[in-house]
Every structure is written in structure tokens, then in C-alpha cells.
Tab-separated table of C-alpha atoms in Angstrom:
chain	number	residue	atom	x	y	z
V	18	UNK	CA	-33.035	-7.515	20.357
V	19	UNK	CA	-30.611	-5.507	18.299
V	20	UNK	CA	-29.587	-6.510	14.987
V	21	UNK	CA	-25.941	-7.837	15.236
V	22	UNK	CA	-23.634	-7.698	11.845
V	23	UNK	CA	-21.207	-9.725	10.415
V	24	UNK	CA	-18.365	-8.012	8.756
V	25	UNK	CA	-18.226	-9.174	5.131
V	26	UNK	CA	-16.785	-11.888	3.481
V	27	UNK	CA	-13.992	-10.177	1.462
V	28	UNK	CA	-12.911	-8.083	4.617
V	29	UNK	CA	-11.765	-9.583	8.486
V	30	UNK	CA	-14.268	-12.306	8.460
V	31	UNK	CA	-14.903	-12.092	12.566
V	32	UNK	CA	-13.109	-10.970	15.603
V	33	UNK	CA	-12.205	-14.545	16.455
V	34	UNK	CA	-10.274	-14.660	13.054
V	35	UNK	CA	-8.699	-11.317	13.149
V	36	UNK	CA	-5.438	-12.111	15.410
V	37	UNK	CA	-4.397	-14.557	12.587
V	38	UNK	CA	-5.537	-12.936	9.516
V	39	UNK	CA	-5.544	-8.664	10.003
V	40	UNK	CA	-2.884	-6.933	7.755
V	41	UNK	CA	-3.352	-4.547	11.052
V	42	UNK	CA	-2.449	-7.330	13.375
V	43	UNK	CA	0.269	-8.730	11.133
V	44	UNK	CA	1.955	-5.180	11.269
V	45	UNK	CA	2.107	-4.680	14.882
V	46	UNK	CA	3.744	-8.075	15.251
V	47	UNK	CA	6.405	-7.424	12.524
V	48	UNK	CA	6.650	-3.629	13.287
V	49	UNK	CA	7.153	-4.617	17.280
V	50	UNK	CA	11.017	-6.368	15.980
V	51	UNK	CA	11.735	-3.130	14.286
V	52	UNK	CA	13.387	-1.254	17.280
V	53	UNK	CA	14.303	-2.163	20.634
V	54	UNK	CA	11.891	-3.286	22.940
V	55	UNK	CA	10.076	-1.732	26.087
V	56	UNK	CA	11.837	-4.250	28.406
V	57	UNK	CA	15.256	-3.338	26.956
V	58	UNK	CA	14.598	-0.010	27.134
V	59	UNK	CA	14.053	-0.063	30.964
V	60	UNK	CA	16.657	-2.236	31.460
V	61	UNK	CA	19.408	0.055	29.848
V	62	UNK	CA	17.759	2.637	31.479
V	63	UNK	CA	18.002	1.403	34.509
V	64	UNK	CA	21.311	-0.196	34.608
V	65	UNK	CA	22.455	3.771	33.273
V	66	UNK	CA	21.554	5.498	35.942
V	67	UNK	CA	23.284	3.169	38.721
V	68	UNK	CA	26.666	3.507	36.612
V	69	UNK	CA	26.058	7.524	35.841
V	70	UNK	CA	23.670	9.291	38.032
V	71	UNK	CA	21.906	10.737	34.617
V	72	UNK	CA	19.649	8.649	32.350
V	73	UNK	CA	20.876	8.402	28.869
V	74	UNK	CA	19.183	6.657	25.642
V	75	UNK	CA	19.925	2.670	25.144
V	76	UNK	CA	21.726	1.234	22.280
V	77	UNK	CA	20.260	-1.628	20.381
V	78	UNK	CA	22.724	-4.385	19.357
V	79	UNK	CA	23.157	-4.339	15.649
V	80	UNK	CA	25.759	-4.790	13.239
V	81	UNK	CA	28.427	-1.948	12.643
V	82	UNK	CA	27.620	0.534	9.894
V	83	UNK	CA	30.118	2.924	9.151
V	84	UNK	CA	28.440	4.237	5.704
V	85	UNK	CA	28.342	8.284	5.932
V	86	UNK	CA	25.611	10.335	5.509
V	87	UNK	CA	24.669	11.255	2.028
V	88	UNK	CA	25.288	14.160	1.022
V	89	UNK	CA	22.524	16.171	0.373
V	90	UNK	CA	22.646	18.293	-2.950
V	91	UNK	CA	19.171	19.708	-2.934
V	92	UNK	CA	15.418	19.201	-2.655
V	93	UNK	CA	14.304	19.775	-6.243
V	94	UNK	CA	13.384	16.451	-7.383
V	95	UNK	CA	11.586	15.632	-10.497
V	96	UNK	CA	10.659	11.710	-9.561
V	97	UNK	CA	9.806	9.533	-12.737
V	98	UNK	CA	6.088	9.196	-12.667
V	99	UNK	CA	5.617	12.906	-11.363
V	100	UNK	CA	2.931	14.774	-14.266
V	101	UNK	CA	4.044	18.032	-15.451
V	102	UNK	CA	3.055	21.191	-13.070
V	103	UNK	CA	0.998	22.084	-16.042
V	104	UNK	CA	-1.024	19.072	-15.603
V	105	UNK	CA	-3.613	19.352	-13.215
V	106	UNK	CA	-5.530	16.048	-14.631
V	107	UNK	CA	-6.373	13.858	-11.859
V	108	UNK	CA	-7.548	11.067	-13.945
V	109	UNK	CA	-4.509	11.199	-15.672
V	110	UNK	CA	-2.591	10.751	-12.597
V	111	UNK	CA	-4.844	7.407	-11.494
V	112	UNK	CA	-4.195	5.957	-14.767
V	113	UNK	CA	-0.328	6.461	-13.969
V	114	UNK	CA	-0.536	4.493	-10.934
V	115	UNK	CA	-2.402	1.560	-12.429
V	116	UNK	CA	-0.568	1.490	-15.340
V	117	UNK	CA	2.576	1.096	-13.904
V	118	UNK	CA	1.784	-0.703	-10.848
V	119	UNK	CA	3.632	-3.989	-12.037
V	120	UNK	CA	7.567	-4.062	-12.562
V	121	UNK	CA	6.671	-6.166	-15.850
V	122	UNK	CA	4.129	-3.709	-17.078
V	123	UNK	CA	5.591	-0.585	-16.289
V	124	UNK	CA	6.617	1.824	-19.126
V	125	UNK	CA	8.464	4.347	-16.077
V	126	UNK	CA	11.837	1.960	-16.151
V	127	UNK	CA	13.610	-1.063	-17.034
V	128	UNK	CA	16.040	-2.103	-14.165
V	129	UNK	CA	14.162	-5.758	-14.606
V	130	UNK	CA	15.506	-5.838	-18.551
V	131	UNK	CA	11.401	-6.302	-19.499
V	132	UNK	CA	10.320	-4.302	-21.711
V	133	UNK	CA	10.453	-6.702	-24.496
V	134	UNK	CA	7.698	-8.430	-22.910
V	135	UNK	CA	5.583	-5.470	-22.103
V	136	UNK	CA	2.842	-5.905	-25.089
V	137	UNK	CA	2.293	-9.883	-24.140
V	138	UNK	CA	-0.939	-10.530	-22.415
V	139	UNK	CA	-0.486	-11.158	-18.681
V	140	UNK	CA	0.140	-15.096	-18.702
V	141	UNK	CA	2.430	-15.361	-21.739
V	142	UNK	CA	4.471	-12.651	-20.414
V	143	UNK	CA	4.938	-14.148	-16.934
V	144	UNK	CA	5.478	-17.204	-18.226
V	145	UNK	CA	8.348	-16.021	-20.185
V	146	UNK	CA	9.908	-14.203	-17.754
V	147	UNK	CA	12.963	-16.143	-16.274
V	148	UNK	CA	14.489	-16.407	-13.072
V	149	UNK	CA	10.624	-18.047	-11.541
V	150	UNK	CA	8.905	-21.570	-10.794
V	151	UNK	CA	6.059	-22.448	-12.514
V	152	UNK	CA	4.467	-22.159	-8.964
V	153	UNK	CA	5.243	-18.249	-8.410
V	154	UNK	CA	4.103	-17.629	-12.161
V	155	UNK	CA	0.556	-19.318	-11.333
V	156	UNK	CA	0.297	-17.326	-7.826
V	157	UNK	CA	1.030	-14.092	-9.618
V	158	UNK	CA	-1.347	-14.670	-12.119
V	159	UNK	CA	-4.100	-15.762	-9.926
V	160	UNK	CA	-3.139	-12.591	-7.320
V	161	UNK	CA	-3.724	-10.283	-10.224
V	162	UNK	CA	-6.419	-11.486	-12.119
V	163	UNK	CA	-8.759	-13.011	-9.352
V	164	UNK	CA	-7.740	-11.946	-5.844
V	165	UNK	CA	-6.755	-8.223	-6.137
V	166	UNK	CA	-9.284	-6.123	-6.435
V	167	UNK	CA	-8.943	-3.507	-10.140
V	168	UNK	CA	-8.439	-0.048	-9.970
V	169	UNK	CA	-7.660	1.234	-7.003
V	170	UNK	CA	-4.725	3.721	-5.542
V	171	UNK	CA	-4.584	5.865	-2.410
V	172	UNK	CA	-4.570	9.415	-2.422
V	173	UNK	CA	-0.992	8.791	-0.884
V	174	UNK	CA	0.051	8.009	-3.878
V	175	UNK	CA	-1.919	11.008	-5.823
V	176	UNK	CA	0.021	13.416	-3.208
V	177	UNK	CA	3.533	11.983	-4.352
V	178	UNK	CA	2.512	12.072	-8.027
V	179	UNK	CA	1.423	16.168	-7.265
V	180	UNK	CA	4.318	17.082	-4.691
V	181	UNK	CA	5.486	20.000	-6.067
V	182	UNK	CA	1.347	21.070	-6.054
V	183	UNK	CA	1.160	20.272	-1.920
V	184	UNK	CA	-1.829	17.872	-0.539
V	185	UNK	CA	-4.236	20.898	-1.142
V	186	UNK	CA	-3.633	21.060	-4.489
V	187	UNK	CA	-4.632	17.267	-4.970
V	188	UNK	CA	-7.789	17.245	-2.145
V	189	UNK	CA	-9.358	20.326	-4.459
V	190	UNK	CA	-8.915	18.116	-7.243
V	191	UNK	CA	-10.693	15.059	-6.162
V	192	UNK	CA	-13.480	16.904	-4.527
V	193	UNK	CA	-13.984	19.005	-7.961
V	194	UNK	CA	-13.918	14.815	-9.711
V	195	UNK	CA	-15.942	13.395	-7.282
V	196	UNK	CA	-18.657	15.878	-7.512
V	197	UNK	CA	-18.505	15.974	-11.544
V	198	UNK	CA	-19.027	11.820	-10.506
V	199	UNK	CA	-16.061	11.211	-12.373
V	200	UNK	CA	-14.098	9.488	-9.176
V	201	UNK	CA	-15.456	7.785	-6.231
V	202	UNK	CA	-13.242	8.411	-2.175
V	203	UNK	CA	-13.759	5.713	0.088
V	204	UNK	CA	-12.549	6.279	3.777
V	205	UNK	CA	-11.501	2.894	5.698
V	206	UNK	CA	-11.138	3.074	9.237
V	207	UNK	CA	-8.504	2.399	11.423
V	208	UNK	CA	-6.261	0.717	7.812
V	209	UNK	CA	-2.968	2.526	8.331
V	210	UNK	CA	-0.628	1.380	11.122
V	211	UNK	CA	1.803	4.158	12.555
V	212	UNK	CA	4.781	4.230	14.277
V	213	UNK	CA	5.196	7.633	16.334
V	214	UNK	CA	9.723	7.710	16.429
V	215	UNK	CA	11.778	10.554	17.716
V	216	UNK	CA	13.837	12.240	14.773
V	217	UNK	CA	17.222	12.421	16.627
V	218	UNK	CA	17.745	9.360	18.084
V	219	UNK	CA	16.280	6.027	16.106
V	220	UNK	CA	17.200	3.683	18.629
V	221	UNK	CA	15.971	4.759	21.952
V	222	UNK	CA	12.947	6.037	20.437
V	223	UNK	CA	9.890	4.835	21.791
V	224	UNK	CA	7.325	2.937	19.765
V	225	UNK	CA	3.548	3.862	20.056
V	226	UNK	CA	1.014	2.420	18.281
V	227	UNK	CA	-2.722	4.316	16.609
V	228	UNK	CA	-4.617	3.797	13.199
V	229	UNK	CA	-5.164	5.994	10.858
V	230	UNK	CA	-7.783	6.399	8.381
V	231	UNK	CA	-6.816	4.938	4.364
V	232	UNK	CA	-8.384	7.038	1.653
V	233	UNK	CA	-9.003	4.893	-1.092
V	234	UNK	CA	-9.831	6.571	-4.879
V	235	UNK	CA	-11.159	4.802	-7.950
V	236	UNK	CA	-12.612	5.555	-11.220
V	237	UNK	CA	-16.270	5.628	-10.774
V	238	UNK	CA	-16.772	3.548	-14.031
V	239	UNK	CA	-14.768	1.353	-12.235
V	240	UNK	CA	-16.767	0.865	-9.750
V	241	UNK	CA	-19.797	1.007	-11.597
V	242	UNK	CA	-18.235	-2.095	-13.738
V	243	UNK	CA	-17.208	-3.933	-10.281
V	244	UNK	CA	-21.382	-3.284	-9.302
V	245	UNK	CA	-22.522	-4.593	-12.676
V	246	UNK	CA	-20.406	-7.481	-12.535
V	247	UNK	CA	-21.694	-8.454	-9.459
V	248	UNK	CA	-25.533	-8.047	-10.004
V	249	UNK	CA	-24.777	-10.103	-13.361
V	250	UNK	CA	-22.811	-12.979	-11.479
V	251	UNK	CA	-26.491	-13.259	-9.337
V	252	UNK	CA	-28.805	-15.837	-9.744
V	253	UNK	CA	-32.292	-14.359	-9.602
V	254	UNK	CA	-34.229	-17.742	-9.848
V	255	UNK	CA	-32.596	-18.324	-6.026
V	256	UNK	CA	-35.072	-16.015	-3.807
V	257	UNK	CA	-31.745	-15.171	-1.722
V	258	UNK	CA	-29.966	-13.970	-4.745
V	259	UNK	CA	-32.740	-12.292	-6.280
V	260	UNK	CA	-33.153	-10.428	-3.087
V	261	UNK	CA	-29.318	-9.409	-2.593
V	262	UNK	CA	-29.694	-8.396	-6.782
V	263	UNK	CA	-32.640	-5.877	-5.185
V	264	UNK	CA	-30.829	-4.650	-2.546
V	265	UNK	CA	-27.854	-3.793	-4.867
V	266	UNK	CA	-29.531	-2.060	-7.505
V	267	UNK	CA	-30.985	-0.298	-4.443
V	268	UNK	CA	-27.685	0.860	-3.261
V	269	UNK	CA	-26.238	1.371	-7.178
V	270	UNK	CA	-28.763	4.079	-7.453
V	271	UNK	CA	-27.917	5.361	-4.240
V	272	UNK	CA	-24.234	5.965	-5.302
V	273	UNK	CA	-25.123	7.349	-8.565
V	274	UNK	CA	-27.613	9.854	-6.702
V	275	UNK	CA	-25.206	10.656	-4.339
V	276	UNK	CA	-21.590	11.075	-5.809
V	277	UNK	CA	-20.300	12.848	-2.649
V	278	UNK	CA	-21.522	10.496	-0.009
V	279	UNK	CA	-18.929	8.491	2.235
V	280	UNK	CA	-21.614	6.733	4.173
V	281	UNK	CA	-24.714	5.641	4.424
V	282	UNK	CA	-27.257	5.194	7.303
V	283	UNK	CA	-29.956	3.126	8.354
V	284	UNK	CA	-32.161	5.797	7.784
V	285	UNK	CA	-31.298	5.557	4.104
V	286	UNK	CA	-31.346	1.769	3.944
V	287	UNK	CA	-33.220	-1.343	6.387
V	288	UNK	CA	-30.967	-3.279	8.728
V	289	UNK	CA	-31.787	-6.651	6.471
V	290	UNK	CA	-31.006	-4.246	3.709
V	291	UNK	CA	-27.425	-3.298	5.347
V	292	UNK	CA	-26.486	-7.102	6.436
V	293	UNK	CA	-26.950	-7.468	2.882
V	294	UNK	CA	-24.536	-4.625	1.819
V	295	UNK	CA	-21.646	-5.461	4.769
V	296	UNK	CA	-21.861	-9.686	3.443
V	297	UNK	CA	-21.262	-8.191	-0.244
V	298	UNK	CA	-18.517	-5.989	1.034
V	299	UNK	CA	-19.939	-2.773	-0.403
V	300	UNK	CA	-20.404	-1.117	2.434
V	301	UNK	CA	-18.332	-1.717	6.187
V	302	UNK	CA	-18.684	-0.638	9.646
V	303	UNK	CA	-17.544	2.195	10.492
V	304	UNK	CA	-15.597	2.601	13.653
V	305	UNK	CA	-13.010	4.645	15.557
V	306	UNK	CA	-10.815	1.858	17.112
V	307	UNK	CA	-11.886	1.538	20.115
V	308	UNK	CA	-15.505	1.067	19.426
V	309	UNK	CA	-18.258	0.473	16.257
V	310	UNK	CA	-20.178	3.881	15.477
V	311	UNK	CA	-23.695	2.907	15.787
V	312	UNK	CA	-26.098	3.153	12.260
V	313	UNK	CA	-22.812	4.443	10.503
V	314	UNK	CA	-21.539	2.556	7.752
V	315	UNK	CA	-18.791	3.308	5.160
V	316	UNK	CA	-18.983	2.672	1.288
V	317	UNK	CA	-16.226	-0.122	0.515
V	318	UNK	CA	-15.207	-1.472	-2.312
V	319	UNK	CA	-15.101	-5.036	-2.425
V	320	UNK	CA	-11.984	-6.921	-1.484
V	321	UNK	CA	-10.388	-3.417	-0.709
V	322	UNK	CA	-8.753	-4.943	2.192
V	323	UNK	CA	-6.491	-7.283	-0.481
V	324	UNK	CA	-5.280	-4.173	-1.618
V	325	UNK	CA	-4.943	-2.732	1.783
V	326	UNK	CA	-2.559	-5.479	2.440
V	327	UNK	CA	-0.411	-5.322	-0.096
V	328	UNK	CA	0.370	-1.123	0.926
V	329	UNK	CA	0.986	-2.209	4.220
V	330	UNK	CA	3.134	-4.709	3.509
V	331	UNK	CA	5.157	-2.561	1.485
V	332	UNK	CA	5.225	0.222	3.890
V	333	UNK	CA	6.659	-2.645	6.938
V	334	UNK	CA	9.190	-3.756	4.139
V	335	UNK	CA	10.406	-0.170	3.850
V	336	UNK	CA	10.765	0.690	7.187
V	337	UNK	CA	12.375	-2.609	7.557
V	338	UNK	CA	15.004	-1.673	4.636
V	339	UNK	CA	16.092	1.931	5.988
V	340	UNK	CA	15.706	1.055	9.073
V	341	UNK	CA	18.715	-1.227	9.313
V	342	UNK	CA	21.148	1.383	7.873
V	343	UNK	CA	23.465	3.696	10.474
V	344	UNK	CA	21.527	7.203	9.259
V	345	UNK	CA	17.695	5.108	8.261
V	346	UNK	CA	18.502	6.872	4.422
V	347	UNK	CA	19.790	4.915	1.117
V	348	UNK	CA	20.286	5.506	-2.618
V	349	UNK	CA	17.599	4.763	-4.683
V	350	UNK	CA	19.363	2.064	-6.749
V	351	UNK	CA	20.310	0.555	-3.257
V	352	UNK	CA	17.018	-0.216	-2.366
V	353	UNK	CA	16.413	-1.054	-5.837
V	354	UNK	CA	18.804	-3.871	-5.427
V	355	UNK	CA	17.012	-5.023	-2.109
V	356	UNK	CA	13.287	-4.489	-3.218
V	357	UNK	CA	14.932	-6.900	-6.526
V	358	UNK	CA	17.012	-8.991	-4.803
V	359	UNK	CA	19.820	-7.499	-7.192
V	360	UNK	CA	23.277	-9.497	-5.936
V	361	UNK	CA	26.353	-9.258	-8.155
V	362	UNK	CA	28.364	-12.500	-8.068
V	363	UNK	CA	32.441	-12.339	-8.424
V	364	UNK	CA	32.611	-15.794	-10.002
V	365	UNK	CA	33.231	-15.973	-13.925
V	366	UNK	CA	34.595	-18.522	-15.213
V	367	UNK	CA	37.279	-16.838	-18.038
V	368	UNK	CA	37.729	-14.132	-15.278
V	369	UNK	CA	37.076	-14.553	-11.408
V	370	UNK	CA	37.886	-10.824	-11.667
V	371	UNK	CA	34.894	-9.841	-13.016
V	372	UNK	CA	31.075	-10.569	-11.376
V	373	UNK	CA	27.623	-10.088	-13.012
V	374	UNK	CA	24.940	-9.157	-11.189
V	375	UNK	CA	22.017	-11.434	-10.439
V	376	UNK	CA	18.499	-10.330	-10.385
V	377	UNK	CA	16.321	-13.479	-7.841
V	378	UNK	CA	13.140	-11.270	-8.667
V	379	UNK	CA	12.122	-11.081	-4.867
V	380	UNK	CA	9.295	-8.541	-5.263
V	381	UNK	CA	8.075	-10.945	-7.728
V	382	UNK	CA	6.952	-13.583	-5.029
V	383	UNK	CA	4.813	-13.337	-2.235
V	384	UNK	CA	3.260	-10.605	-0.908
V	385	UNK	CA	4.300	-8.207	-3.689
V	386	UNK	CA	3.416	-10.255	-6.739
V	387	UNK	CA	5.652	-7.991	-9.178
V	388	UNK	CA	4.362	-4.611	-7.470
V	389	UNK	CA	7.097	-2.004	-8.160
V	390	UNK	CA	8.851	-0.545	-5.945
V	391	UNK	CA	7.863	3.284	-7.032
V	392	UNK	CA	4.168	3.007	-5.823
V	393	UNK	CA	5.736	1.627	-2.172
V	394	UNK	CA	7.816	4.617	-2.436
V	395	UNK	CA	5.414	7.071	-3.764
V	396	UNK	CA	2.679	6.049	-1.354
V	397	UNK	CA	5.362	6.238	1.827
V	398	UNK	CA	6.832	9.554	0.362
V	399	UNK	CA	2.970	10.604	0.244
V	400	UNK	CA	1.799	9.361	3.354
V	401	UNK	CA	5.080	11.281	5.156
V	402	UNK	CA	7.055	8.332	6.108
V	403	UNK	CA	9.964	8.945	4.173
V	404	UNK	CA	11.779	11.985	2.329
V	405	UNK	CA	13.450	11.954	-0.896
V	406	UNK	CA	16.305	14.364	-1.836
V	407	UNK	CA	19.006	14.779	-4.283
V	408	UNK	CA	22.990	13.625	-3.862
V	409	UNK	CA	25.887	13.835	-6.136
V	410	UNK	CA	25.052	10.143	-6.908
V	411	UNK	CA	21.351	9.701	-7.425
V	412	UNK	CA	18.320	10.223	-5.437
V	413	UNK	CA	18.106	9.523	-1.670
V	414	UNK	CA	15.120	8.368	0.709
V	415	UNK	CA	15.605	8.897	4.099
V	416	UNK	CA	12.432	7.695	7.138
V	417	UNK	CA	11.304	11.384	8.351
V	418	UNK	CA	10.120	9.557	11.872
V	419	UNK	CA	6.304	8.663	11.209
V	420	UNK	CA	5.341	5.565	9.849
């Protein structure tokens, strides 16, 4: 009988489970109330034809927007956490990302008025930061210290930090790091939900549905560390632990003799050996959608699908955001002020006249956890969902049609 696996523990614990819990799952759901649906569609259609003769494309109920199009002053944008051209360090770059990745950490801005706080440790300075519960400060700090897994970005993000360079530029790169073993890839299958739209007309476009590939980059000390850590945490006088401790160091010196590898096989490691792996989350099956690829198995990292799950999320919210807007574009402080919850009130007590604006801290709850909003917008600029341009007024983002 052939050896069956179980997916591991830190990733979609079983099939039966995966309706409810899949980041994949959860986007379809949520990205099927973005635009009109099929059976709308047809009916418009449909009910077109018999008044016309000539089919013609539906309109969606939605609330009037008479906002013009922004005005587009050029291309030539310099974003805030871009490197200069003259920079060509990768590992620079990475250290950008996770330096920055949290709106109360990040050195890049201060829209949030927190810089004051910046060089607390983690739980004295959410705990100081006001405008949250007691309950939202403990779930942040728990998300970031014991659920989301350290050091990881996608290359998404790397190609929005190197724009001006093009995708080449930044693939070159990485291959020249990950062969010095100075940066480890890791390919998951089927992590990034799209949305084929047509360009010219947002609301009778249809909605398709595929997965793409997520290329995941990390330090390789990191994930040398995140090994360690876990043969340490391993209690070798319990014959199961002692063996999974074997079969790690196993697969540590694997990595370390293979820097380039993306996979292994079960010609490189038993099918006990592998179970053990896929439970630990350091490797995962690999797969094209439709069906499992037989003795192919990706290098993971472990929880990577945490992380996975907070891009996605960002990338729905997005689409969400520009989505509801006449031309699908905004001002960069606009969707400042709705990634914030930024709100300016008109009541004051000496003068009703003048308002103050109000700052709930949405991205600080649940499922963003503080994330700022420039690594939602750098990965979705990366990835091609959106486009960013220049206007008399500030910088613009507009959805280019794929998300």
C-alpha cells in the first residue's frame, strides 16, 4: 500500500478542514462579492438584448461617484522605501522590508504620530500606544512574537523595492545570493489567488479564478536559526523526538549542501523520513492545483502559511478599497485614511467650525496586527495588481486589472 501524507501541522491541517480554514478558500469567498455576479450578468444580458437587439455590458448597483480621474503628471516615482539605483544590495533591501513591516516600528513615516515610541521594546510600546483595548494589545503581541513566522518577504515586494531595476534585475540578484548561500527561495504552490478583469470596463468584467505560485525569500541565517531552534526545543530522551531531531539534522545538512535546491525527493530522503519533514512543516507537497505531484516535495518554512495569510488578506483589502471608487484609482493619503481608519470629526467644542481628525487604528486589529500599509502596497505594486503614478496632489494607485 502506498504511503499516504498528512500535510503539516503549521500549514492546512487536512482537506476536511480546508473549506473553513484556507486563506485560498477565504479569498474566493470574499473576492466572489467584489464584482457582479455570473447570474446578474446573464440576467442583464439577457434582459438587453430583448429591449436592444445588441448585447451590451451590465451595470452593477452601487453608490454614485462623481470623483474625476486623477490627473496623471508622470510615471517617475521615487516611493519611500525604494534603495538608491546605485544600490544593488539585496540583503539590504530584505532588511528594509522587515524593518519596517510594522506602522509602530517603521522609520519610512509617521502618519500614526509614533515615533516617540519607536526605541521601546515591543510590549511597552504597544501598551502605550492609545486609541486600543488591552485585548487588541495582547493579540498583537502574541501575533508577532509567537504566531508569525520571522523573517520573511516575497520577492513581490523585492520587485517594488527595485522598480526602476525591472524583475530581471532583482531574479539575477537572488540567484547570485542564493548560490553565495547567503538567501534561501522557497516556491509555494497554488498561494496567490487571481482575479483575471477586463481593463475597460470594471463592472461587466468577468471574474475567473487560478493560483499562482508565492515566492517566498529569507535570510538563510534565518532559517538556519528557525532549524536550530527547533532541534533544541526536541526532547531526545522521547525515542519519537530523538528520531524527528535525526531526521532534521538530516535535512539541515541537506540545505546547507544544497543552497540552490527548491525540492527534495524521495530519492534523497525515506518516506518515514518525509512524513517526518511535511508534520514539522519544513518541507510541503508539491502540487499543481488540480492534483499532488508524486515524490515531489517543496522546502517550506514553517508556519509560512501565517504569513501567507496576512499578504492575502491585504491584497483582498486593496482590491476591496479601489475597487469601490468610479475610476478603481485613489490618492495615497486616501487610502492612508482607510487602511488607518483616519475620520476627521466637525465637532469642537469652542468651535463646531473646526474638526480634528481621528485616527481608530484599524490596521492595528485583526488580520493586520499593525502591518503597514507600504508592504500591502509594495507587494500589490510588485505582484502587478496595481500601478502607482504621480498627480499634482500626491501619488496615485490605480488596479491595472490582475489581481
Amino acid at each position: 500500500m502506498p504511503l499516504q501524507y498528512s500535510a503539516a501541522k503549521t500549514s492546512i491541517a487536512s482537506k476536511r478542514n480546508s473549506l473553513s480554514k484556507s486563506p485560498i478558500k477565504k479569498f474566493q469567498k470574499d473576492a466572489k462579492k467584489l464584482l457582479p455576479s455570473q447570474k446578474l450578468y446573464n440576467q442583464n444580458l439577457t434582459n438587453n438584448i430583448k429591449k436592444t437587439g445588441s448585447p451590451s455590458p451590465p451595470v452593477s448597483p452601487s453608490k454614485k461617484d462623481d470623483r474625476e480621474k486623477l490627473e496623471v503628471k508622470d510615471y517617475n516615482i521615487q516611493l519611500d522605501y525604494q534603495i538608491n539605483s546605485g544600490n544593488d544590495d539585496i540583503i539590504v533591501a530584505i532588511d528594509t522590508v522587515l524593518q519596517n513591516r510594522w506602522s509602530d516600528e517603521t522609520y519610512l513615516h509617521d502618519k500614526f504620530d509614533l515615533n516617540y515610541l519607536k526605541k521601546l521594546e515591543l510590549e511597552e510600546r504597544i501598551f502605550k500606544i492609545k486609541g486600543l483595548s488591552n485585548v487588541t494589545r495582547s493579540d498583537i503581541i502574541k501575533y508577532r512574537t509567537q504566531v508569525i513566522p520571522n523573517g520573511l518577504i516575497t520577492t513581490t515586494q523585492l520587485y517594488s523595492i527595485f522598480s526602476k531595476q525591472g524583475h530581471t534585475f532583482v531574479d539575477k540578484l537572488l540567484e547570485l545570493n542564493i548560490r553565495k548561500g547567503s538567501i534561501r527561495k522557497f516556491i509555494i504552490s497554488n498561494a496567490s489567488p487571481i482575479i483575471s478583469r477586463s481593463l475597460n470596463n470594471f463592472q461587466s468584467s468577468k471574474v475567473t479564478y487560478g493560483f499562482e505560485n508565492v515566492e517566498l525569500v529569507v535570510k538563510n541565517n534565518v532559517f538556519y536559526d528557525q532549524i536550530n531552534k527547533t532541534l533544541i526545543s526536541l526532547d531526545t530522551t522521547d525515542p519519537k523526538e530523538l528520531e524527528k531531531k535525526q531526521v532534521l539534522t538530516k535535512f539541515f545538512n541537506f540545505i546547507k549542501q544544497n543552497p540552490t535546491n527548491l525540492f527534495v525527493s524521495s530519492g534523497e530522503f525515506t518516506n518515514a523520513e518525509i512524513s517526518t519533514l511535511v508534520q514539522m512543516g519544513y518541507i510541503t507537497l508539491n502540487s499543481n492545483h488540480f492534483n499532488e505531484i508524486e515524490n515531489n516535495f517543496a522546502i517550506s518554512f514553517p508556519n509560512c502559511g501565517i504569513f501567507l495569510k496576512l499578504i492575502n488578506e491585504g491584497r483582498v483589502w486593496l482590491v476591496k478599497c479601489l475597487n469601490k471608487t468610479k475610476h478603481k484609482e485613489l490618492l495615497e493619503d486616501e487610502i492612508f485614511n482607510k487602511w488607518s481608519g483616519k475620520v476627521n470629526s466637525s465637532y469642537n467644542q469652542n468651535n463646531p467650525q473646526l474638526g480634528f481628525d481621528v485616527l481608530k487604528l484599524n490596521n492595528f486589529k485583526k488580520p493586520f496586527f499593525g502591518y503597514d500599509l507600504n508592504w500591502v502596497l509594495a507587494d500589490a505594486l510588485g505582484a502587478g495588481i496595481i500601478e502607482v503614478f504621480n498627480t499634482p496632489v500626491g501619488r496615485g494607485w490605480r488596479l491595472t486589472g490582475k489581481v
